[in-house]
Amino acid sequence: MSPRFLAHGVLWRASGILKARLFSIVGAISGLISKIPSPRFSHRFPDRRPGVRSVRRILAPFGVGCLVSSLLDAQDVSSFEKRITVKTLNNGLTLLICERPEAPVFSFFTHVDVGSVQEVPGITGLAHMFEHMAFKGTDRIGTTDYEKERAALERVEKAYQVYDTTRRSAGRDEGQVKELEKAWKEAIGEADSFVVRNEFGEIIEREGGVGLNAFTSNDETGYFYSLPANRVELWAWLESERFLKPVLREFYKERDVVFEERRLRTDSQPEGRLFEQFLAAAFIAHPYQRPVVGWASDLTTFSASDATEFYKKYYVPSNMVVAIVGGVKAGEVFPIVERYFGRLPRGPKPEPTRTIEPPQNAERMVILREEAQPYYCEGYHRPDSHDADHAVYNAIADVLSKGRTSRLYRSLVRDKKIAVFAGGFNEFPGDKYPHLFVFWTVPSAGHTPQEVSQALHTELERIKDEDVSDEELQSVKTRAKADLIRRLASNQGLALQLGSAQARFGDWREVFRQVERIDKVTKADVRRAANKTFLAANRTVGMIESTKLAATGAEGAKRP
């Protein structure tokens, strides 16, 4: 199970205080990978505005009910090959169109092959900033007078460079720093006077759009929403325009928002602090060690100028894939998209990441002692998603962690009752590079992380030493097919799946091949992968030991 689907696999089973704690844990994880879309552009926000609920009523039945029915009848690669067209524009941008005529609507997904892995020390969190800047507008949208705004933004940046350099200098004059900060903020106020807030989003809403959103992870950045099919040209202009003529307005305001996001999800949450330290221990070289949200010091120092240079390097057509799915025809859409997206200037594809995580040869451990719910997690290094055993690892995750019939749930939660949750997932914190297979548990009242650790290791040794049953393996394969249907049920879900596969593997068919590979996994494959991975020397442990519970236990021991 990938971290992006944690909420579906965990939270529905919880209630009351436990649910609040599990939401906190999921929030902590999402704070590190930022895979959960930003609440600023929630899928639900159009419902609060007049004139859009009717569009949602149209999209819902046709986008889910009818499409699931059609997928049940035709979900194989050959049926999609008849409806999918892929083309690379002259500037290097890859365009994928999937015709789905069930309803006169379409969804798109723009995938940019850049995430926190591409950052360097000093600018951590910068990739995530573009999620926040995504829909701020262009030189035509979001401003009352762009020429004056542009000049004001230049003054903001000049003032910030002087202020930032001075405040970080040794022997600085604090009085001078305060004056420079005041001048910088006054320049920001002047630039803000030209801003028309949320104009981009309001255009989308006015034209019947829903689901305006974006996400950032260690590996990628994505942008998406849905519109009526007769608004394809409007979409092509809007989406290409914001890449062609981006304006980093309100940049420092959004930087402050991200800083508060970090404080909320990481600094103020025991689980957030644990996962941050856990990743830093698990990865000693690779950029996966850094949180997507960024380090606090970087979130108060990097600049709009830094963002501009980052954008120029990574937001180039050769580093982007655009997937369109819905009631459109490729022959009609391609010329439109080429006309608008073809305007984006060609740029060199960024070089691959150089640093490779060295093999781990000793167990590592992170222990936080706090007045908090006890918590236990451990991760094992495994290869990236291109590896031949990727499907095998997914099968192992399913057997151990998928639902109430999984081994960990039955053993630790149902039978031994030493945990209120026990599960695991692949692809942490990403899957483009070698990453972690992670297990995490929440001990139940009166039980410790050490107890759940022992029980977890018993189950890991079992899967290493004994074959999984025929029933377990068949259930894994059946669920993989069912999960595929669910992932492809909506236009938006299909666009995300196809676009991501095209970007990562160079072929959208990988969406289906992954399921086919799981169908070929054998019992011997499971034992082989488990034995080479679940080793003490390859393990990083993270836990929260409750000082409150320890103190309570000690007090009880003193009583006669």
Coordinates of C-alpha atoms in Angstrom, one line a residue:
M1 CA 0.0 0.0 0.0
S2 CA 1.4 3.4 -1.0
P3 CA 1.3 6.2 1.7
R4 CA -1.0 8.2 -0.6
F5 CA -3.8 5.7 0.1
L6 CA -3.3 5.5 3.9
A7 CA -6.6 7.3 4.7
H8 CA -8.7 4.8 2.8
G9 CA -7.0 1.8 4.4
V10 CA -6.8 3.0 7.9
L11 CA -9.2 5.8 9.0
W12 CA -12.5 4.1 8.1
R13 CA -11.9 1.5 10.8
A14 CA -11.2 4.0 13.5
S15 CA -13.4 6.2 15.7
G16 CA -13.2 8.8 18.4
I17 CA -9.8 9.5 19.9
L18 CA -8.2 6.8 17.8
K19 CA -9.4 8.3 14.6
A20 CA -8.1 11.7 15.6
R21 CA -4.7 10.1 16.4
L22 CA -4.6 8.2 13.1
F23 CA -5.5 11.4 11.2
S24 CA -2.6 13.0 12.9
I25 CA -0.3 10.1 11.8
V26 CA -1.5 10.3 8.2
G27 CA -1.0 14.1 8.4
A28 CA 2.5 13.6 9.6
I29 CA 3.3 11.3 6.7
S30 CA 1.6 13.6 4.2
G31 CA 3.6 16.5 5.6
L32 CA 6.8 14.7 4.6
I33 CA 5.6 13.6 1.1
S34 CA 2.9 16.2 0.5
K35 CA 1.1 13.7 -1.6
I36 CA -2.3 14.7 -0.2
P37 CA -3.4 17.7 -2.2
S38 CA -3.3 21.1 -0.7
P39 CA -6.5 22.1 1.2
R40 CA -6.3 25.5 -0.4
F41 CA -7.8 24.0 -3.6
S42 CA -10.0 21.3 -2.1
H43 CA -12.1 19.1 -4.3
R44 CA -15.1 20.2 -2.3
F45 CA -14.8 24.0 -2.6
P46 CA -17.0 24.4 -5.7
D47 CA -20.0 23.1 -3.8
R48 CA -20.0 26.3 -1.8
R49 CA -20.4 28.4 -4.9
P50 CA -23.7 28.8 -6.9
G51 CA -24.0 27.3 -10.3
V52 CA -21.5 24.5 -9.8
R53 CA -23.5 21.9 -8.0
S54 CA -25.4 21.1 -11.1
V55 CA -22.1 20.4 -12.9
R56 CA -21.1 18.1 -10.0
R57 CA -24.4 16.2 -10.4
I58 CA -23.7 15.7 -14.1
L59 CA -20.1 14.6 -13.5
A60 CA -20.8 12.2 -10.7
P61 CA -23.1 9.7 -12.3
F62 CA -21.4 9.7 -15.7
G63 CA -17.9 10.0 -14.4
V64 CA -18.2 7.1 -11.9
G65 CA -21.2 4.9 -12.4
C66 CA -21.1 4.6 -16.2
L67 CA -17.4 4.4 -16.4
V68 CA -17.1 1.6 -13.9
S69 CA -19.6 -0.3 -16.0
S70 CA -17.6 0.2 -19.2
L71 CA -14.4 -0.7 -17.4
L72 CA -15.8 -4.0 -16.2
D73 CA -16.6 -4.8 -19.9
A74 CA -13.3 -3.5 -21.3
Q75 CA -10.3 -3.0 -19.0
D76 CA -7.6 -4.7 -21.0
V77 CA -4.8 -3.0 -22.7
S78 CA -6.1 -3.7 -26.2
S79 CA -9.3 -1.8 -25.5
F80 CA -7.5 1.2 -24.3
E81 CA -5.0 1.1 -27.2
K82 CA -7.9 1.8 -29.5
R83 CA -8.8 5.0 -27.5
I84 CA -5.4 6.3 -26.4
T85 CA -3.1 8.5 -28.6
V86 CA 0.3 9.7 -27.5
K87 CA 2.3 12.4 -29.3
T88 CA 5.5 14.3 -28.5
L89 CA 5.4 18.0 -29.6
N90 CA 8.3 19.6 -31.3
N91 CA 9.3 21.3 -28.0
G92 CA 9.5 17.9 -26.2
L93 CA 6.3 17.9 -24.3
T94 CA 4.4 14.6 -24.3
L95 CA 0.7 14.6 -24.8
L96 CA -1.6 11.7 -24.1
I97 CA -5.3 11.7 -25.0
C98 CA -7.8 8.9 -23.9
E99 CA -11.2 9.1 -25.6
R100 CA -14.0 8.3 -23.2
P101 CA -17.3 9.4 -24.8
E102 CA -19.5 8.3 -21.9
A103 CA -20.1 12.0 -20.8
P104 CA -19.4 15.4 -22.3
V105 CA -16.7 16.2 -19.7
F106 CA -12.9 15.8 -19.5
S107 CA -10.2 15.7 -16.9
F108 CA -6.5 16.4 -17.3
F109 CA -3.3 15.8 -15.4
T110 CA -0.1 17.7 -15.9
H111 CA 2.9 15.8 -14.6
V112 CA 6.1 17.6 -14.1
D113 CA 9.1 15.4 -13.4
V114 CA 10.4 17.4 -10.4
G115 CA 10.1 17.0 -6.7
S116 CA 12.0 17.6 -3.5
V117 CA 14.7 15.2 -4.7
Q118 CA 15.9 17.9 -7.2
E119 CA 16.4 20.4 -4.4
V120 CA 19.8 21.1 -2.9
P121 CA 20.6 22.3 0.7
G122 CA 19.5 25.8 1.2
I123 CA 16.3 25.6 -0.9
T124 CA 14.5 22.6 0.5
G125 CA 10.8 23.0 0.2
L126 CA 11.1 25.0 -3.0
A127 CA 9.6 22.3 -5.3
H128 CA 6.5 22.3 -3.0
M129 CA 6.2 26.1 -3.3
F130 CA 5.1 25.7 -6.9
E131 CA 2.0 23.8 -5.7
H132 CA 1.2 26.9 -3.7
M133 CA 2.0 29.2 -6.6
A134 CA 0.2 27.1 -9.2
F135 CA -2.9 29.1 -9.8
K136 CA -1.8 32.6 -8.9
G137 CA -2.2 33.7 -12.5
T138 CA -0.2 35.2 -15.3
D139 CA 0.6 38.6 -16.7
R140 CA -3.0 38.7 -17.9
I141 CA -4.8 36.9 -15.0
G142 CA -4.7 37.9 -11.4
T143 CA -3.5 41.5 -11.9
T144 CA -5.0 45.0 -12.3
D145 CA -1.9 46.4 -14.0
Y146 CA 0.9 43.9 -14.8
E147 CA 3.5 46.5 -15.9
K148 CA 3.2 48.3 -12.5
E149 CA 3.0 45.0 -10.7
R150 CA 6.1 43.7 -12.4
A151 CA 8.1 46.8 -11.4
A152 CA 6.8 46.5 -7.8
L153 CA 7.8 42.8 -7.7
E154 CA 11.3 43.7 -8.8
R155 CA 11.5 46.2 -6.0
V156 CA 10.3 43.5 -3.6
E157 CA 13.1 41.2 -4.7
K158 CA 15.8 43.8 -4.5
A159 CA 14.7 44.8 -1.0
Y160 CA 14.6 41.1 0.1
Q161 CA 18.1 40.4 -1.2
V162 CA 19.6 43.3 0.8
Y163 CA 17.5 42.4 3.9
D164 CA 18.3 38.6 3.7
T165 CA 22.1 39.1 3.1
T166 CA 22.3 41.6 6.0
R167 CA 20.4 39.5 8.6
R168 CA 22.5 36.5 7.9
S169 CA 25.8 38.4 8.2
A170 CA 28.1 38.0 11.1
G171 CA 28.3 41.1 13.3
R172 CA 25.0 42.4 11.9
D173 CA 23.4 45.6 13.2
E174 CA 19.9 44.5 14.5
G175 CA 18.6 48.0 14.1
Q176 CA 19.6 48.0 10.4
V177 CA 18.0 44.6 9.9
K178 CA 14.7 45.8 11.3
E179 CA 14.7 48.8 9.0
L180 CA 15.5 46.6 6.0
E181 CA 12.8 44.2 6.9
K182 CA 10.3 47.1 7.1
A183 CA 11.3 48.3 3.7
W184 CA 10.9 44.8 2.2
K185 CA 7.5 44.4 3.7
E186 CA 6.4 47.9 2.5
A187 CA 7.5 46.8 -1.0
I188 CA 5.4 43.6 -0.6
G189 CA 2.4 45.8 0.3
E190 CA 2.8 47.9 -2.8
A191 CA 3.0 44.8 -5.1
D192 CA 0.0 43.2 -3.4
S193 CA -2.1 46.3 -4.3
F194 CA -2.2 45.1 -7.9
V195 CA -3.2 41.5 -7.1
V196 CA -6.7 40.1 -8.1
R197 CA -6.9 37.1 -5.8
N198 CA -8.2 33.8 -6.9
E199 CA -9.1 35.1 -10.4
F200 CA -7.6 31.9 -12.1
G201 CA -9.8 29.6 -9.9
E202 CA -12.9 31.8 -10.4
I203 CA -12.5 31.5 -14.2
I204 CA -12.4 27.7 -13.9
E205 CA -15.5 27.7 -11.6
R206 CA -17.4 30.1 -13.9
E207 CA -16.8 27.8 -16.9
G208 CA -18.1 24.7 -15.0
G209 CA -14.7 23.3 -13.7
V210 CA -14.3 21.3 -10.6
G211 CA -11.4 19.7 -8.6
L212 CA -8.8 22.5 -9.1
N213 CA -5.8 21.1 -7.2
A214 CA -2.1 20.3 -7.2
F215 CA 0.3 18.0 -5.3
T216 CA 4.0 17.7 -4.7
S217 CA 6.0 14.7 -3.7
N218 CA 9.6 13.7 -3.4
D219 CA 9.5 12.5 -7.1
E220 CA 7.0 14.7 -8.9
T221 CA 4.6 17.6 -9.1
G222 CA 1.1 17.4 -10.5
Y223 CA -1.7 19.7 -11.5
F224 CA -5.3 18.8 -12.3
Y225 CA -9.0 19.7 -12.6
S226 CA -12.0 18.9 -14.8
L227 CA -14.1 20.9 -17.3
P228 CA -17.0 20.4 -19.7
A229 CA -15.7 19.0 -23.0
N230 CA -16.6 22.1 -24.9
R231 CA -14.1 24.1 -22.8
V232 CA -11.0 22.3 -24.2
E233 CA -9.6 25.3 -25.9
L234 CA -10.1 27.5 -22.8
W235 CA -8.3 24.9 -20.7
A236 CA -5.4 24.7 -23.3
W237 CA -4.9 28.4 -23.2
L238 CA -5.2 28.7 -19.4
E239 CA -2.9 25.7 -18.6
S240 CA -0.2 26.6 -21.2
E241 CA -0.4 30.3 -20.3
R242 CA 0.5 29.8 -16.7
F243 CA 3.6 27.8 -17.7
L244 CA 4.5 30.2 -20.4
K245 CA 4.1 33.4 -18.4
P246 CA 4.1 32.5 -14.7
V247 CA 4.1 35.3 -12.1
L248 CA 5.4 34.6 -8.7
R249 CA 3.0 37.0 -7.0
E250 CA 2.5 36.7 -3.2
F251 CA 5.5 34.4 -3.1
Y252 CA 6.6 35.4 0.4
K253 CA 3.1 35.2 1.7
E254 CA 2.8 31.6 0.5
R255 CA 6.2 30.9 1.9
D256 CA 4.9 31.8 5.3
V257 CA 1.9 29.5 4.7
V258 CA 4.2 26.6 4.0
F259 CA 6.2 27.4 7.1
E260 CA 3.0 27.2 9.1
E261 CA 2.1 24.0 7.3
R262 CA 5.4 22.6 8.5
R263 CA 4.7 23.7 12.1
L264 CA 1.2 22.1 12.0
R265 CA 2.1 18.8 10.4
T266 CA 5.7 18.2 11.7
D267 CA 6.9 20.4 14.5
S268 CA 3.6 20.3 16.5
Q269 CA 3.0 16.6 16.0
P270 CA 5.0 13.8 17.7
E271 CA 4.4 11.6 14.7
G272 CA 5.6 14.3 12.3
R273 CA 8.8 14.7 14.3
L274 CA 9.3 11.0 14.4
F275 CA 8.9 10.4 10.7
E276 CA 11.3 13.3 9.9
Q277 CA 14.0 11.8 12.1
F278 CA 13.2 8.3 10.8
L279 CA 13.8 9.3 7.2
A280 CA 17.0 11.2 8.1
A281 CA 18.3 8.1 9.7
A282 CA 17.2 5.7 7.0
F283 CA 18.8 7.7 4.2
I284 CA 22.3 9.0 4.9
A285 CA 23.1 10.1 1.3
H286 CA 20.0 10.2 -1.0
P287 CA 17.7 13.3 -1.0
Y288 CA 14.9 11.1 0.2
Q289 CA 16.2 12.0 3.6
R290 CA 14.8 15.5 3.3
P291 CA 11.1 16.4 4.0
V292 CA 9.1 17.7 1.0
V293 CA 7.8 20.6 3.0
G294 CA 11.4 21.7 3.6
W295 CA 13.6 22.5 6.6
A296 CA 12.4 25.4 8.7
S297 CA 15.6 27.5 8.1
D298 CA 15.2 27.2 4.3
L299 CA 11.6 28.2 4.5
T300 CA 12.6 31.6 5.9
T301 CA 15.4 32.3 3.5
F302 CA 15.0 31.1 0.0
S303 CA 13.7 33.7 -2.4
A304 CA 11.5 34.3 -5.5
S305 CA 14.8 34.6 -7.4
D306 CA 15.7 31.1 -6.3
A307 CA 12.3 29.9 -7.4
T308 CA 12.7 31.5 -10.8
E309 CA 16.0 29.7 -11.4
F310 CA 14.5 26.4 -10.3
Y311 CA 11.5 26.9 -12.6
K312 CA 13.7 27.6 -15.6
K313 CA 15.6 24.4 -15.1
Y314 CA 12.8 21.9 -14.4
Y315 CA 9.6 23.4 -15.8
V316 CA 10.6 22.7 -19.4
P317 CA 8.4 20.8 -22.0
S318 CA 10.8 17.8 -22.2
N319 CA 10.2 17.3 -18.4
M320 CA 6.4 17.4 -18.7
V321 CA 3.6 15.0 -19.6
V322 CA 0.0 16.1 -20.1
A323 CA -2.8 13.5 -20.0
I324 CA -6.4 14.3 -21.1
V325 CA -9.2 11.8 -20.5
G326 CA -12.9 12.2 -21.3
G327 CA -15.5 13.0 -23.9
V328 CA -13.0 14.4 -26.5
K329 CA -11.6 13.3 -29.8
A330 CA -7.9 13.1 -30.3
G331 CA -8.1 14.4 -33.9
E332 CA -9.8 17.6 -32.7
V333 CA -7.8 18.1 -29.5
F334 CA -4.3 17.6 -30.7
P335 CA -4.3 20.7 -33.0
I336 CA -5.6 22.8 -30.2
V337 CA -3.1 21.6 -27.6
E338 CA -0.3 21.9 -30.1
R339 CA -1.2 25.4 -30.9
Y340 CA -1.1 26.5 -27.3
F341 CA 1.4 24.2 -25.6
G342 CA 3.7 24.4 -28.6
R343 CA 4.4 28.0 -27.5
L344 CA 6.4 26.8 -24.5
P345 CA 10.1 27.2 -25.3
R346 CA 12.2 24.1 -25.7
G347 CA 14.7 23.5 -22.9
P348 CA 17.2 20.7 -22.1
K349 CA 15.9 17.8 -20.1
P350 CA 17.3 18.1 -16.6
E351 CA 20.2 15.7 -15.8
P352 CA 19.4 12.6 -13.6
T353 CA 20.0 12.7 -9.9
R354 CA 23.6 11.6 -9.1
T355 CA 23.6 10.5 -5.5
I356 CA 22.8 6.8 -4.8
E357 CA 22.0 5.6 -1.3
P358 CA 24.8 3.2 -0.2
P359 CA 23.8 -0.2 1.1
Q360 CA 22.8 -0.2 4.8
N361 CA 24.9 -2.7 6.9
A362 CA 23.8 -1.9 10.4
E363 CA 20.5 -1.4 12.1
R364 CA 19.6 2.2 12.9
M365 CA 17.2 3.4 15.5
V366 CA 15.4 6.7 16.4
I367 CA 13.6 6.9 19.8
L368 CA 11.5 9.9 20.8
R369 CA 10.5 10.0 24.5
E370 CA 7.5 12.2 24.8
E371 CA 4.1 12.5 26.6
A372 CA 2.4 11.0 23.5
Q373 CA 0.7 7.9 22.2
P374 CA 3.3 5.1 21.8
Y375 CA 4.2 4.4 18.2
Y376 CA 6.4 2.0 16.3
C377 CA 7.6 1.9 12.7
E378 CA 10.4 0.2 10.9
G379 CA 11.6 0.4 7.3
Y380 CA 13.7 -1.8 5.0
H381 CA 15.5 -0.6 1.9
R382 CA 14.3 -2.0 -1.4
P383 CA 14.9 -1.3 -5.1
D384 CA 12.9 1.3 -7.1
S385 CA 9.7 0.7 -9.1
H386 CA 11.6 -0.4 -12.2
D387 CA 12.9 -3.4 -10.4
A388 CA 11.8 -6.9 -11.5
D389 CA 10.6 -7.6 -8.0
H390 CA 8.4 -4.6 -7.7
A391 CA 5.2 -6.7 -8.1
V392 CA 6.5 -9.1 -5.5
Y393 CA 6.9 -6.4 -2.9
N394 CA 3.4 -5.2 -3.7
A395 CA 2.1 -8.8 -3.1
I396 CA 4.0 -9.0 0.2
A397 CA 2.5 -5.7 1.3
D398 CA -1.0 -7.0 0.4
V399 CA -0.6 -10.3 2.3
L400 CA 0.8 -8.5 5.4
S401 CA -1.3 -5.4 5.5
K402 CA -4.4 -5.3 3.2
G403 CA -7.6 -5.1 5.3
R404 CA -8.9 -7.1 8.2
T405 CA -7.8 -10.5 6.7
S406 CA -4.2 -9.4 6.5
R407 CA -1.6 -11.2 8.7
L408 CA -0.6 -8.2 10.7
Y409 CA -4.2 -7.1 11.5
R410 CA -5.2 -10.6 12.5
S411 CA -2.1 -11.2 14.7
L412 CA -1.4 -7.9 16.4
V413 CA -4.9 -6.3 16.4
R414 CA -7.5 -9.1 16.5
D415 CA -5.8 -12.0 18.2
K416 CA -3.1 -10.6 20.5
K417 CA -4.8 -7.2 20.9
I418 CA -1.5 -5.4 21.5
A419 CA -2.1 -2.8 18.7
V420 CA -5.0 -0.8 17.5
F421 CA -3.5 -0.7 14.1
A422 CA -0.7 -2.6 12.3
G423 CA 0.1 -2.4 8.6
G424 CA 2.7 -1.6 6.0
F425 CA 3.3 -0.1 2.6
N426 CA 5.8 0.3 -0.2
E427 CA 7.0 3.4 -1.9
F428 CA 8.0 5.5 1.1
P429 CA 8.8 8.3 0.7
G430 CA 8.7 7.8 -3.1
D431 CA 9.3 5.1 -5.6
K432 CA 11.3 6.6 -8.4
Y433 CA 14.5 5.7 -6.6
P434 CA 15.4 2.9 -4.2
H435 CA 13.1 3.5 -1.2
L436 CA 11.6 1.9 1.9
F437 CA 9.2 -0.9 2.7
V438 CA 7.7 0.4 5.9
F439 CA 5.7 -1.1 8.7
W440 CA 3.9 0.9 11.3
T441 CA 1.9 0.2 14.4
V442 CA 0.0 1.9 17.1
P443 CA 0.2 0.0 20.4
S444 CA -3.0 -0.4 22.3
A445 CA -3.5 0.8 25.9
G446 CA -1.0 -0.9 28.3
H447 CA 1.3 -2.2 25.5
T448 CA 4.7 -0.9 24.4
P449 CA 6.5 -0.4 21.1
Q450 CA 8.8 -3.2 22.1
E451 CA 5.9 -5.7 22.3
V452 CA 4.5 -4.9 18.9
S453 CA 8.1 -5.0 17.5
Q454 CA 8.5 -8.6 18.6
A455 CA 5.1 -9.6 17.2
L456 CA 5.9 -7.9 13.9
H457 CA 9.2 -9.7 13.6
T458 CA 7.5 -13.0 14.3
E459 CA 5.3 -12.4 11.2
L460 CA 8.2 -11.3 9.1
E461 CA 10.1 -14.4 10.0
R462 CA 7.0 -16.4 9.1
I463 CA 6.7 -15.0 5.6
K464 CA 10.5 -15.6 5.1
D465 CA 10.3 -19.2 6.3
E466 CA 6.9 -20.4 5.2
D467 CA 5.1 -20.2 1.9
V468 CA 2.0 -18.1 1.7
S469 CA -1.2 -20.1 1.2
D470 CA -2.9 -20.6 -2.2
E471 CA -5.8 -18.6 -0.9
E472 CA -3.7 -15.7 0.2
L473 CA -1.9 -15.5 -3.1
Q474 CA -5.1 -15.7 -5.1
S475 CA -6.7 -13.0 -3.0
V476 CA -3.7 -10.7 -3.7
K477 CA -4.2 -11.2 -7.4
T478 CA -7.9 -10.7 -7.3
R479 CA -7.6 -7.5 -5.3
A480 CA -5.0 -6.1 -7.7
K481 CA -7.4 -6.4 -10.5
A482 CA -10.3 -4.9 -8.5
D483 CA -8.0 -2.1 -7.4
L484 CA -7.1 -1.3 -11.0
I485 CA -10.8 -1.0 -11.9
R486 CA -11.3 1.4 -9.0
R487 CA -8.3 3.5 -9.9
L488 CA -9.6 3.8 -13.5
A489 CA -13.2 4.5 -12.5
S490 CA -13.1 8.3 -13.0
N491 CA -11.6 10.4 -15.8
Q492 CA -9.4 12.2 -13.2
G493 CA -8.2 8.9 -11.7
L494 CA -7.4 7.5 -15.2
A495 CA -5.6 10.7 -16.3
L496 CA -3.4 10.6 -13.2
Q497 CA -2.6 6.9 -13.7
L498 CA -1.9 7.1 -17.4
G499 CA 0.1 10.4 -17.1
S500 CA 2.2 9.1 -14.2
A501 CA 3.0 5.8 -16.0
Q502 CA 3.9 7.6 -19.2
A503 CA 6.2 9.9 -17.3
R504 CA 7.8 7.3 -15.1
F505 CA 8.1 4.4 -17.5
G506 CA 7.7 6.0 -20.9
D507 CA 4.6 3.9 -21.6
W508 CA 1.1 4.2 -20.2
R509 CA 0.6 0.5 -20.6
E510 CA 2.6 0.0 -17.5
V511 CA -0.6 0.7 -15.5
F512 CA -1.9 -2.7 -16.8
R513 CA 1.5 -4.5 -16.8
Q514 CA 1.9 -4.0 -13.1
V515 CA -1.3 -6.0 -12.5
E516 CA -0.2 -8.7 -15.0
R517 CA 3.1 -9.0 -13.1
I518 CA 1.3 -9.4 -9.8
D519 CA -0.7 -12.2 -11.4
K520 CA 2.6 -14.1 -12.1
V521 CA 4.0 -13.8 -8.6
T522 CA 4.7 -17.2 -7.0
K523 CA 5.1 -18.4 -3.4
A524 CA 8.8 -18.8 -4.0
D525 CA 9.0 -15.2 -5.2
V526 CA 7.5 -14.0 -2.0
R527 CA 9.9 -15.9 0.2
R528 CA 12.9 -14.9 -1.9
A529 CA 12.2 -11.2 -1.8
A530 CA 11.3 -11.3 1.9
N531 CA 14.6 -13.1 2.8
K532 CA 16.7 -10.6 0.9
T533 CA 15.0 -7.6 2.3
F534 CA 13.7 -8.1 5.9
L535 CA 17.1 -8.3 7.5
A536 CA 18.2 -6.6 10.8
A537 CA 21.2 -4.9 9.1
N538 CA 18.8 -3.4 6.5
R539 CA 16.4 -2.1 9.1
T540 CA 15.7 1.4 10.4
V541 CA 13.5 1.6 13.5
G542 CA 11.5 4.6 14.8
M543 CA 9.4 4.7 17.9
I544 CA 7.8 7.0 20.4
E545 CA 8.1 5.9 24.0
S546 CA 5.5 7.5 26.2
T547 CA 7.1 9.2 29.2
K548 CA 3.6 9.7 30.6
L549 CA 2.8 6.0 30.5
A550 CA 6.2 5.2 31.9
A551 CA 5.7 7.5 34.8
T552 CA 2.2 6.1 35.5
G553 CA 3.7 2.6 35.5
A554 CA 6.5 3.6 37.9
E555 CA 4.0 5.3 40.3
G556 CA 1.9 2.1 40.3
A557 CA 4.9 0.0 41.1
K558 CA 5.5 2.1 44.3
R559 CA 2.1 1.4 45.6
P560 CA 1.7 -1.4 48.2

